[in-house]
Tab-separated table of C-alpha atoms in Angstrom:
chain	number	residue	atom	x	y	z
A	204	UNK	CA	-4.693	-31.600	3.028
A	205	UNK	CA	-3.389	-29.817	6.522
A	206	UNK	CA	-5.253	-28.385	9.004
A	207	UNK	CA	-4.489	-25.807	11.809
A	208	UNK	CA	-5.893	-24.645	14.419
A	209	UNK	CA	-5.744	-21.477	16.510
A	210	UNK	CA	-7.220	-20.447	19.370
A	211	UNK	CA	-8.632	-17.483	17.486
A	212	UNK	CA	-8.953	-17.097	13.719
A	213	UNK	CA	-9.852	-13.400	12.296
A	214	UNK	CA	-12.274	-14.140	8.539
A	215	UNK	CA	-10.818	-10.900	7.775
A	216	UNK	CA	-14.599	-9.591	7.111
A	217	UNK	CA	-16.353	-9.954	10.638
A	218	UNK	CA	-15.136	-10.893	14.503
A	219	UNK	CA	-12.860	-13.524	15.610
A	220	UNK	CA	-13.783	-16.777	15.829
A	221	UNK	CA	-12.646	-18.864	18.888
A	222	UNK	CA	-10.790	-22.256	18.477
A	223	UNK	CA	-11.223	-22.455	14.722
A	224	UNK	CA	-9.434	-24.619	12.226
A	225	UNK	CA	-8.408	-24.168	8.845
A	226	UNK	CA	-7.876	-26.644	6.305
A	227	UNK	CA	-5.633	-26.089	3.410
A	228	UNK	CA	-5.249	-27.998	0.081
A	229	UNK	CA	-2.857	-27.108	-2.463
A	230	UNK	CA	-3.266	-22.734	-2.473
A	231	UNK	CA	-6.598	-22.660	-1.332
A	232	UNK	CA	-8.750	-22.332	1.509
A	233	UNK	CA	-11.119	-25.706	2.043
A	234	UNK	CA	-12.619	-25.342	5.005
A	235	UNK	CA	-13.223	-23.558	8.478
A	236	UNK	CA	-14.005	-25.849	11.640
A	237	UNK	CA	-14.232	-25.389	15.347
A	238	UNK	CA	-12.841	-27.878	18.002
A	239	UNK	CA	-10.756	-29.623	15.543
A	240	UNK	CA	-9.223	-31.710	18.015
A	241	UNK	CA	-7.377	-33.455	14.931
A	242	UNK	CA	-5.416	-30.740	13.728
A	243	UNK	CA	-2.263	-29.164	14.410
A	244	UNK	CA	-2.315	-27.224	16.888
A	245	UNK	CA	-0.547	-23.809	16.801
A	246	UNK	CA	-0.930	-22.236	20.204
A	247	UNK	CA	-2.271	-19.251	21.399
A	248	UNK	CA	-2.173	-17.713	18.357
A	249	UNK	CA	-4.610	-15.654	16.215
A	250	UNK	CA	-4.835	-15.940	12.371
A	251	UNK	CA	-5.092	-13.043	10.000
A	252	UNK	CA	-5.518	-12.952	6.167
A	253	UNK	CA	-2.063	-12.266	4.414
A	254	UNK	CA	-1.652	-8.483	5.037
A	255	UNK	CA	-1.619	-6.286	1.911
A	256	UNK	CA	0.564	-2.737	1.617
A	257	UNK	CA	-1.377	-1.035	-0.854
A	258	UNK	CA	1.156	1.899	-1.466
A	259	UNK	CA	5.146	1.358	-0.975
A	260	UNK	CA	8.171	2.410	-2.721
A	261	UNK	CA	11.175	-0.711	-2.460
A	262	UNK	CA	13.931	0.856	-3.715
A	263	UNK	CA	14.117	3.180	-0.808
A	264	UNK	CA	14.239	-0.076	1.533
A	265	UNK	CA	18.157	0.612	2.436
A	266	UNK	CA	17.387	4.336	4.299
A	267	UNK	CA	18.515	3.350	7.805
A	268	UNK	CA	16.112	6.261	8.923
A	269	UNK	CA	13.902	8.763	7.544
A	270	UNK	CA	15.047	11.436	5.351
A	271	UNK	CA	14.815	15.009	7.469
A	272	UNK	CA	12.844	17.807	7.460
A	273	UNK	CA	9.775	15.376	7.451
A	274	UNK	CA	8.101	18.524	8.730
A	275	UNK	CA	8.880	20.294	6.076
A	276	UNK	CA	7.601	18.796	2.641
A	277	UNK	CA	9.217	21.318	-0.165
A	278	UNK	CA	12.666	20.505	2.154
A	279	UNK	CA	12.019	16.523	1.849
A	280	UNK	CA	11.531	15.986	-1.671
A	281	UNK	CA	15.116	16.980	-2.564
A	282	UNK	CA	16.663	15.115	0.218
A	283	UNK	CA	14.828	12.560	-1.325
A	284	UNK	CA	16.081	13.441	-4.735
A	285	UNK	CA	19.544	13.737	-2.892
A	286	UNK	CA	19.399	10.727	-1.791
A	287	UNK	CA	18.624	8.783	-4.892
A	288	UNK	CA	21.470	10.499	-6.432
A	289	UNK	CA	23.985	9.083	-4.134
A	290	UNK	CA	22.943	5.604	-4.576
A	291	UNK	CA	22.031	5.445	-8.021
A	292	UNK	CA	23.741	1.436	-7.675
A	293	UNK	CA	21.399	0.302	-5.078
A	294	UNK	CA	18.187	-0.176	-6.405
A	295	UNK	CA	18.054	-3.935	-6.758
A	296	UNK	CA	19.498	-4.723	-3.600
A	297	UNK	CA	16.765	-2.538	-1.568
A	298	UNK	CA	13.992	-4.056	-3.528
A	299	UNK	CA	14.941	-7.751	-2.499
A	300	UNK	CA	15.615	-5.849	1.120
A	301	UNK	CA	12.216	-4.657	1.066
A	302	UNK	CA	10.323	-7.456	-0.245
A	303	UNK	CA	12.284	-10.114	2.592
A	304	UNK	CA	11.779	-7.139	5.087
A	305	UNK	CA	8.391	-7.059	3.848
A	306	UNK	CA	6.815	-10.556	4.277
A	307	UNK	CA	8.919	-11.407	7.126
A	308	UNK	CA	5.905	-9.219	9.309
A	309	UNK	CA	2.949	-10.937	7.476
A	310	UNK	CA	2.644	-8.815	4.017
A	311	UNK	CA	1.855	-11.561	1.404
A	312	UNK	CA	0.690	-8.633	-1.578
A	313	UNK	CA	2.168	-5.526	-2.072
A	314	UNK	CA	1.598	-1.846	-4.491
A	315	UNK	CA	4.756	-0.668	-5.197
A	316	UNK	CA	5.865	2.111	-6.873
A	317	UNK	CA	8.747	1.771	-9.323
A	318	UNK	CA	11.101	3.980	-11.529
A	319	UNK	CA	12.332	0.581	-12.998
A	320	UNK	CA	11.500	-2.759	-14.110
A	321	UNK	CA	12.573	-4.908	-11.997
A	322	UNK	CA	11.019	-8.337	-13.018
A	323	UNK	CA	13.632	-9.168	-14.965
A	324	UNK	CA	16.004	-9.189	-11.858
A	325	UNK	CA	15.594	-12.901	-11.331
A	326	UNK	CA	16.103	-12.719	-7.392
A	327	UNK	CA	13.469	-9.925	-6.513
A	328	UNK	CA	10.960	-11.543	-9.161
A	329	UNK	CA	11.438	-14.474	-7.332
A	330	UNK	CA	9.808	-13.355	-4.253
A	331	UNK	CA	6.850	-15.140	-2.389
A	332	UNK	CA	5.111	-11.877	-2.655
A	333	UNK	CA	2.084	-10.848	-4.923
A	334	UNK	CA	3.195	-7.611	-6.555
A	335	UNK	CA	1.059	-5.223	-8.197
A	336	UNK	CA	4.385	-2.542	-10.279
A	337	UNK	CA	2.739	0.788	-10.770
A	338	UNK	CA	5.504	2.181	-12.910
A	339	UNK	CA	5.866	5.967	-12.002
A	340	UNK	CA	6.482	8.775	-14.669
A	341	UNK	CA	7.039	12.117	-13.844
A	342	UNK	CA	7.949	15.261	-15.808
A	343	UNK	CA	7.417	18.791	-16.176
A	344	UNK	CA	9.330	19.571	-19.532
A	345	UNK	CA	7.943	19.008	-23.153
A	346	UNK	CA	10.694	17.080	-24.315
A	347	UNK	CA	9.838	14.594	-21.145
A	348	UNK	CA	6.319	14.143	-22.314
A	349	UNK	CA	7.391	11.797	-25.413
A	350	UNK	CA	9.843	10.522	-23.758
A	351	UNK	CA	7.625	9.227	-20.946
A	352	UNK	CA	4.729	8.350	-22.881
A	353	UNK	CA	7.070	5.729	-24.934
A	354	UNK	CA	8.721	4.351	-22.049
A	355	UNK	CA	5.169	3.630	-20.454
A	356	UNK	CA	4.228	2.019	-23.607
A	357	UNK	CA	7.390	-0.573	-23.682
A	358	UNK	CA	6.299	-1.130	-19.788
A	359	UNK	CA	3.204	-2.251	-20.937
A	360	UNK	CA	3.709	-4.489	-24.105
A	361	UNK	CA	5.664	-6.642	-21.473
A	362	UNK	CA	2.618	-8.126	-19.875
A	363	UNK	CA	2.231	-8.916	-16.035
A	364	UNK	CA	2.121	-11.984	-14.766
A	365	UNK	CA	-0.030	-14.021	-12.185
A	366	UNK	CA	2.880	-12.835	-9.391
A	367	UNK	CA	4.017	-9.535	-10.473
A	368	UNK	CA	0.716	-7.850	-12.046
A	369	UNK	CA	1.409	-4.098	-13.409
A	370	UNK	CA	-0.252	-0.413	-13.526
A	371	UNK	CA	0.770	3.028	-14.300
A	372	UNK	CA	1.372	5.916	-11.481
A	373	UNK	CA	1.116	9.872	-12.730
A	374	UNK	CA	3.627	11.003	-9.834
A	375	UNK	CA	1.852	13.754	-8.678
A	376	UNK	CA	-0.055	17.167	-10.096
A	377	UNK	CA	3.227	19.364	-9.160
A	378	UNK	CA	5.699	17.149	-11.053
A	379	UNK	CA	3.451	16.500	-14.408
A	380	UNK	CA	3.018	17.575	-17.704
A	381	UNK	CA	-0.467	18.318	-18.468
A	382	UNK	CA	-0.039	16.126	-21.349
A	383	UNK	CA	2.070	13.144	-19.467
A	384	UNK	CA	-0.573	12.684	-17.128
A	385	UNK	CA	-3.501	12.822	-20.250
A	386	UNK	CA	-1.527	10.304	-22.076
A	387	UNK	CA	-0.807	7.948	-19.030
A	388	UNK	CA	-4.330	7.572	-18.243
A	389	UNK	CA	-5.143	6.978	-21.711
A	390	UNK	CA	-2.798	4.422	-22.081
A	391	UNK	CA	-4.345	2.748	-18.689
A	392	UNK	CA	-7.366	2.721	-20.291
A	393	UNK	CA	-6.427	1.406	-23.392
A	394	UNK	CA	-4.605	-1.477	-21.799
A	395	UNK	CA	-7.144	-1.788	-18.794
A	396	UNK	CA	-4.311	-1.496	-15.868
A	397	UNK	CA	-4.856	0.198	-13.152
A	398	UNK	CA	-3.630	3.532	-12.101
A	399	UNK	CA	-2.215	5.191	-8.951
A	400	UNK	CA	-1.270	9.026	-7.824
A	401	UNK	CA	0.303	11.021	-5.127
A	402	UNK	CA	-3.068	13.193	-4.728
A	403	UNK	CA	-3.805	15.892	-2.410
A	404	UNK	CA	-0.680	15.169	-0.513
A	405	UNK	CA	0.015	18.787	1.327
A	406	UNK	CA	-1.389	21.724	1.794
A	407	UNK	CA	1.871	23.388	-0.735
A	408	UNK	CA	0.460	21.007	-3.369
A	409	UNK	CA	-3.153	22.714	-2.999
A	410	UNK	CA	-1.488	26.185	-3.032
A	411	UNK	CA	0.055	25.301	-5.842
A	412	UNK	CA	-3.040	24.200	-7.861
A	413	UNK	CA	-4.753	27.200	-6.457
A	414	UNK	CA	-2.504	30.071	-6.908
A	415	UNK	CA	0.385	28.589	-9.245
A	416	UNK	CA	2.899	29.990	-6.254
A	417	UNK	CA	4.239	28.890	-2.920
A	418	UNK	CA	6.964	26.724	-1.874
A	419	UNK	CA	6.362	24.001	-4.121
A	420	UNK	CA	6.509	26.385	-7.011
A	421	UNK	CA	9.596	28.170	-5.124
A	422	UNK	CA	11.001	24.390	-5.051
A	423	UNK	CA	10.690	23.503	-8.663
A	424	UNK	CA	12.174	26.880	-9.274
A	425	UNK	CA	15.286	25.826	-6.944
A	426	UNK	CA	15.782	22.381	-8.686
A	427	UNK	CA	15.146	24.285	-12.215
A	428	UNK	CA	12.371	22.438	-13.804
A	429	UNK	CA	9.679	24.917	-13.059
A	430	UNK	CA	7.297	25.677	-15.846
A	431	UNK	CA	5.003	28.235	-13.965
A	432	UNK	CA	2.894	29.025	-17.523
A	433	UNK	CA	1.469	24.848	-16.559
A	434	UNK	CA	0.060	25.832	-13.262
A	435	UNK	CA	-1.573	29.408	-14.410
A	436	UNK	CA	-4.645	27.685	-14.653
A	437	UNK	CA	-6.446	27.376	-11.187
A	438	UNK	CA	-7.251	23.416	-10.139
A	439	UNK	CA	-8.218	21.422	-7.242
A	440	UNK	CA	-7.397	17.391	-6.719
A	441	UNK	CA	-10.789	17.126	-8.067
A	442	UNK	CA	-9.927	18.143	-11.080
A	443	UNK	CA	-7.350	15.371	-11.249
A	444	UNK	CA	-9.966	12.751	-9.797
A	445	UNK	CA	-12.170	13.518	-12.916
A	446	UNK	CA	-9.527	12.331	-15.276
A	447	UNK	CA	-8.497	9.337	-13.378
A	448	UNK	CA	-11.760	8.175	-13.514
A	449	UNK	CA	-11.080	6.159	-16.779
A	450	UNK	CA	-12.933	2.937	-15.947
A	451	UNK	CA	-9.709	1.235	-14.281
A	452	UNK	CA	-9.064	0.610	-10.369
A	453	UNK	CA	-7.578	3.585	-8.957
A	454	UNK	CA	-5.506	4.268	-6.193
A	455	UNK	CA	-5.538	7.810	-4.831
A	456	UNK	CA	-2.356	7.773	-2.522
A	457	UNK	CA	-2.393	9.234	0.479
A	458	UNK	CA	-5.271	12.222	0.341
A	459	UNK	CA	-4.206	13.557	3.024
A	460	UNK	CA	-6.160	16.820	2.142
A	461	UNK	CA	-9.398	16.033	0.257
A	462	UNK	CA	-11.421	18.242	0.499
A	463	UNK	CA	-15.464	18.156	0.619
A	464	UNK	CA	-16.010	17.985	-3.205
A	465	UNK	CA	-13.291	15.235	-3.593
A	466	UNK	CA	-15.387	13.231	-1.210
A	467	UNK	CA	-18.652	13.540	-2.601
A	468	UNK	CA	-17.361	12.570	-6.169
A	469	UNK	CA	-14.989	9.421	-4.451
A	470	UNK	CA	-17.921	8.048	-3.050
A	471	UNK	CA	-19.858	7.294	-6.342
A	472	UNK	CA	-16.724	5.908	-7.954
A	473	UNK	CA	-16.361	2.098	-6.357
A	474	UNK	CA	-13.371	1.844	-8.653
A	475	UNK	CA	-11.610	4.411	-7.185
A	476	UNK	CA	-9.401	4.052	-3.305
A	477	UNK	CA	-7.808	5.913	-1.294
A	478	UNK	CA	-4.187	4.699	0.716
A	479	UNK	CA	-3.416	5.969	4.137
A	480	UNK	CA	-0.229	5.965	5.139
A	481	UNK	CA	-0.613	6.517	8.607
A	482	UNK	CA	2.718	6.815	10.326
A	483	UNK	CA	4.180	8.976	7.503
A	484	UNK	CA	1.228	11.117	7.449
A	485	UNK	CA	1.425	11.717	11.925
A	486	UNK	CA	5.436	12.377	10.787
A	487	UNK	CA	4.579	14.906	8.165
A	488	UNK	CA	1.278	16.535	8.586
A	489	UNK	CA	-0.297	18.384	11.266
A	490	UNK	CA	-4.002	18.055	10.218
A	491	UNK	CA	-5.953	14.886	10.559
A	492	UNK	CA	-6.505	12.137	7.776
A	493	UNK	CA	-9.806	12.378	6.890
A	494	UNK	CA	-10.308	8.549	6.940
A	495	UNK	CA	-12.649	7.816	9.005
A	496	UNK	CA	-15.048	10.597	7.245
A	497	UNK	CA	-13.895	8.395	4.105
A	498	UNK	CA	-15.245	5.051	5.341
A	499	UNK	CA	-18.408	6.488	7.039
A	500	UNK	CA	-19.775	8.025	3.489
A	501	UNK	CA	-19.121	3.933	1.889
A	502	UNK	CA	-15.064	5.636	0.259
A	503	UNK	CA	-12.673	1.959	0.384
A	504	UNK	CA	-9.662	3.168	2.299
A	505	UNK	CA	-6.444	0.430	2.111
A	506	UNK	CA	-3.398	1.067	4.201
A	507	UNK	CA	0.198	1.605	2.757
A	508	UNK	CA	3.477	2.552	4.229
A	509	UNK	CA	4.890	4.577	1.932
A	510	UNK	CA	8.697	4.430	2.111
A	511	UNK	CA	11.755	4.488	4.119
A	512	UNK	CA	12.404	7.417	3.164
A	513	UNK	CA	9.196	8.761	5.084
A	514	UNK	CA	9.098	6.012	7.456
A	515	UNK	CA	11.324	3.725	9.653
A	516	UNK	CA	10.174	0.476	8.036
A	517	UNK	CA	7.737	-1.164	6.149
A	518	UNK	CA	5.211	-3.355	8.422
A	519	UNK	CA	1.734	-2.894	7.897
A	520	UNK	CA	1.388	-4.612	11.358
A	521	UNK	CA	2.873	-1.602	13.175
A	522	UNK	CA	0.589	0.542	10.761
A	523	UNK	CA	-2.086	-1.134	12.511
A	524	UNK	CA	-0.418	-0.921	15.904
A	525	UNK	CA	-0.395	2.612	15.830
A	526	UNK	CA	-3.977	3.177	14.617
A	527	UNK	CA	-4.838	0.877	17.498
A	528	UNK	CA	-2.910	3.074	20.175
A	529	UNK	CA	-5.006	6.411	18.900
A	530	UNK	CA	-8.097	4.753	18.535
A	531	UNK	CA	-8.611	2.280	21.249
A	532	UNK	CA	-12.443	2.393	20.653
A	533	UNK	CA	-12.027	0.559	17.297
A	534	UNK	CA	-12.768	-2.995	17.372
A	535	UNK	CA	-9.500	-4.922	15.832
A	536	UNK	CA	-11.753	-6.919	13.427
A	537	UNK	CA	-12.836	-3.542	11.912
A	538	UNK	CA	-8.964	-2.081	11.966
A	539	UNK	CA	-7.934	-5.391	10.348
A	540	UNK	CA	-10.042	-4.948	7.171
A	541	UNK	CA	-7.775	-1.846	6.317
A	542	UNK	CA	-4.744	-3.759	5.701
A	543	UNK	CA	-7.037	-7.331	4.542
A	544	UNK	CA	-9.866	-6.880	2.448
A	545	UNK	CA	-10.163	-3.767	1.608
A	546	UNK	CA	-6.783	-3.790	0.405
A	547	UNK	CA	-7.904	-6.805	-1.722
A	548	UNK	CA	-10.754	-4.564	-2.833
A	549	UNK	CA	-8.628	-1.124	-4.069
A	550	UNK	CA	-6.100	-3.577	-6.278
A	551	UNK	CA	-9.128	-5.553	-7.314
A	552	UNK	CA	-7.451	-9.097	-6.141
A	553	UNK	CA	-9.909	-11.861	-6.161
A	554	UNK	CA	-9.631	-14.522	-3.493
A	555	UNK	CA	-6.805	-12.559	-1.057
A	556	UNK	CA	-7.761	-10.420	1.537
A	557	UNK	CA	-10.130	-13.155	3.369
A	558	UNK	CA	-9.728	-16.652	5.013
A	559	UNK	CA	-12.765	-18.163	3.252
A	560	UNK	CA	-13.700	-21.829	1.743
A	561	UNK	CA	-12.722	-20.500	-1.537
A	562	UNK	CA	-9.733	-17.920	-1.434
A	563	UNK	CA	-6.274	-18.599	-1.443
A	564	UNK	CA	-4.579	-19.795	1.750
A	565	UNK	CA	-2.582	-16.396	2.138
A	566	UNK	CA	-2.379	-16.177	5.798
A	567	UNK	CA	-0.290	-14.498	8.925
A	568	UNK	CA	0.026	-16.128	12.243
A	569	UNK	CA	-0.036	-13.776	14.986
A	570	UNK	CA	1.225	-14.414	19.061
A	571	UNK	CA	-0.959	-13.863	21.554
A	572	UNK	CA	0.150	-12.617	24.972
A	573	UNK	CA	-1.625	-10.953	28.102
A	574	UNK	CA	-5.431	-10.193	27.625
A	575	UNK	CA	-5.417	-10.125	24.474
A	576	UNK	CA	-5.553	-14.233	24.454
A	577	UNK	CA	-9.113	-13.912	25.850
A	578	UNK	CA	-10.010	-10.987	24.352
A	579	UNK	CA	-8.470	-10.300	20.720
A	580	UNK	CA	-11.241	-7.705	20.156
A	581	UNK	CA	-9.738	-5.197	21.933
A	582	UNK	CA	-6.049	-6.764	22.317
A	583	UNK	CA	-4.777	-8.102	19.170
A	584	UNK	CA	-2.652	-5.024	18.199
A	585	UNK	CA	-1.189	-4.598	21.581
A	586	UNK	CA	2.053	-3.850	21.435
A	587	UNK	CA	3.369	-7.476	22.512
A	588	UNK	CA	1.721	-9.215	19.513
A	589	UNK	CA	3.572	-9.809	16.483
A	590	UNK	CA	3.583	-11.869	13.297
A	591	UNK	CA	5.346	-15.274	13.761
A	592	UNK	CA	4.342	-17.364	10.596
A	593	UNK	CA	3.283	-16.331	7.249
A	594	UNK	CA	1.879	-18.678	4.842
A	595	UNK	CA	1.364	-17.751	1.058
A	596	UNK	CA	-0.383	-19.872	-1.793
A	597	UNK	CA	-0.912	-22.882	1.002
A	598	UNK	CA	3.022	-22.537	1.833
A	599	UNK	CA	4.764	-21.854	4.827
A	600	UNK	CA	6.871	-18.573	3.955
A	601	UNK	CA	7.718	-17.827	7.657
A	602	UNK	CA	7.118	-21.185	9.907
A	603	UNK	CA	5.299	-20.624	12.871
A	604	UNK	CA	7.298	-21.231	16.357
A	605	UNK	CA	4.291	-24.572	17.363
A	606	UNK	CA	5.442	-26.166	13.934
A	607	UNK	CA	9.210	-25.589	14.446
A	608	UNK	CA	9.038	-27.652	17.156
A	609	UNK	CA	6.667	-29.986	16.197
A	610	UNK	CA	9.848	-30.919	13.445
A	611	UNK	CA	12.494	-31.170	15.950
């Protein structure tokens, strides 16, 4: 058994609590203490559960910098497409990238979003990280339907395993089949994995659904997969909501434009979260995420990061950072719980997401400087704090500057 203790320690689910300890056996959690005067000492430093990134995508990891126009969405997506044209080689190494770049600031489970299989690449599988694979299909032609559809089912009849868990992710309504996205969520349901989808991303996705025009549909036209006879049919996200709703947990990624009946349906469905991705969505929208409206009506909202492609890295600390700087009023036990527990809660993780007798010793060690050593409240996201230690299943990932020297 070890124990540690810090001059504040965050539950994860409530305030700080000053000069606690924590005792860890094995992976788990024993014990919480105060005035431990037997354990190690780590400083002035706070602890934080493991931080979870409920919506990535790794193999963009080697983008120095974000793809351009942000500002303009129909212009993005084929400089993304672009993009992953001119490095169709580089996948594997910008997973391992991201997953290093990924728990080196505190991230000890991540959702990502892949267009391959990567577990059998013995040096990303062998991360430190908990992984939840949504494998993402997309497709607009017939012949892509079938095609899909049997690729998803060879994804799945390779099970997950206690590290690297696996779902399904539609794309998003403007780059499906009608029948692709049908037969996706009936295969999650069949196979009980849960699901995740771009949803209600921009307002040229609504127009879309609306109207079966705008720049999305003058986009597919450009990049000549359009099939305007699938969008003649007026639809809203909610429409899309309803199907997802297939008795799995479901992330719906970024919502960046629900709308009043999404909300009122979200809010009866406990199985079903939404993923803010707040720096991408301040880079590429102009209207406000509606998640505060989403917490205040009982809606689970987890934080993601999306991409490097849409974003200049992938720390959920500096997703919290920023929140913090635009909404100083927000207590940073409350903030935390978006990248923490409620994370836990969308993927449906038991024992992550908390430091609790009882859950697994996932846990990020955070410096303390200024106020913020008195008062973590209202400091611990100040812009001086960072991770410095990251423990995962009771192991010391990241070694925390008080035990370095303790070993010299």
């Amino acid at each position: 058994m070890r124990r540690y203790r810090a001059r504040w320690l965050f539950p994860g689910d409530g305030p700080p609590i000053l000069n606690a300890t924590i005792e860890v056996r094995d992976n788990d959690i024993i014990s919480l203490s105060i005035d431990d005067s037997d354990a190690v000492d780590l400083g002035n430093v706070a602890l934080i559960p493991g931080l979870i990134n409920a919506h990535t995508h790794l193999e963009f990891s080697t983008i120095p910098a974000p793809l351009q126009p942000l500002r303009d969405f129909t212009s993005w997506i084929p400089s993304v497409i672009s993009w992953r044209q001119e490095h169709p080689d580089g996948i594997s190494s910008a997973i391992r990238k991201g997953l290093d770049e990924s728990i080196s600031y505190g991230v000890t489970t991540a959702a990502e979003i892949a267009t391959t299989d990567w577990r059998s690449d013995s040096e990303a599988s062998s991360t430190p990280l908990n992984v939840l694979m949504f494998r993402e299909y997309l497709g607009l032609s017939d012949e892509a339907v079938d095609f899909q559809l049997s690729s998803a089912r060879e994804f799945l009849e390779q099970p997950g395993s206690e590290q690297v868990k696996i779902g399904l992710s539609p794309h998003s309504p403007y780059s499906l089949h009608p029948d692709l996205f049908e037969g996706l969520c009936e295969l999650a349901e069949q196979h009980q994995v849960p699901l995740a989808m771009h949803l209600a991303e921009s307002p040229e996705e609504l127009e879309l659904l609306e109207t079966g025009g705008g720049k999305l549909a003058a986009m597919l036209q450009q990049l000549g997969v359009a099939r305007p006879e699938l969008f003649k049919e007026s639809r809203r996200p909610l429409d899309y909501l309803h199907r997802l709703d297939c008795g799995v947990p479901v992330l719906v990624v970024h919502g960046n434009y629900l709308g009043q009946r999404e909300i009122e349906f979200l809010k009866t469905r406990p199985n079903m979260s939404v993923v803010y991705c707040p720096r991408t969505h301040a880079a590429m929208q102009s209207a406000e995420h509606p998640w505060k409206e989403l917490l205040e009506v009982g809606i689970n909202v987890a934080l993601g990061t999306d991409s490097r492609a849409s974003n200049p890295d992938l720390f959920i600390w500096k997703e919290l950072q920023f929140l913090h700087k635009r909404h100083e009023g927000i207590p940073a036990s409350e903030l935390l719980k978006l990248a923490t527990i409620n994370g836990a809660d969308a993927l449906q993780l038991g024992r992550v997401g908390l430091l609790k007798q009882g859950h697994i010793a996932d846990l990020c060690v955070v410096s303390l400087q200024g106020a913020s050593i008195e008062n973590p409240e209202s400091g611990l996201f100040d812009s001086q704090n960072q991770p410095a230690g990251v423990m995962k299943h009771g192991e010391w990932v990241v070694t925390p500057q008080a035990l370095k020297i303790l070993e010299q």
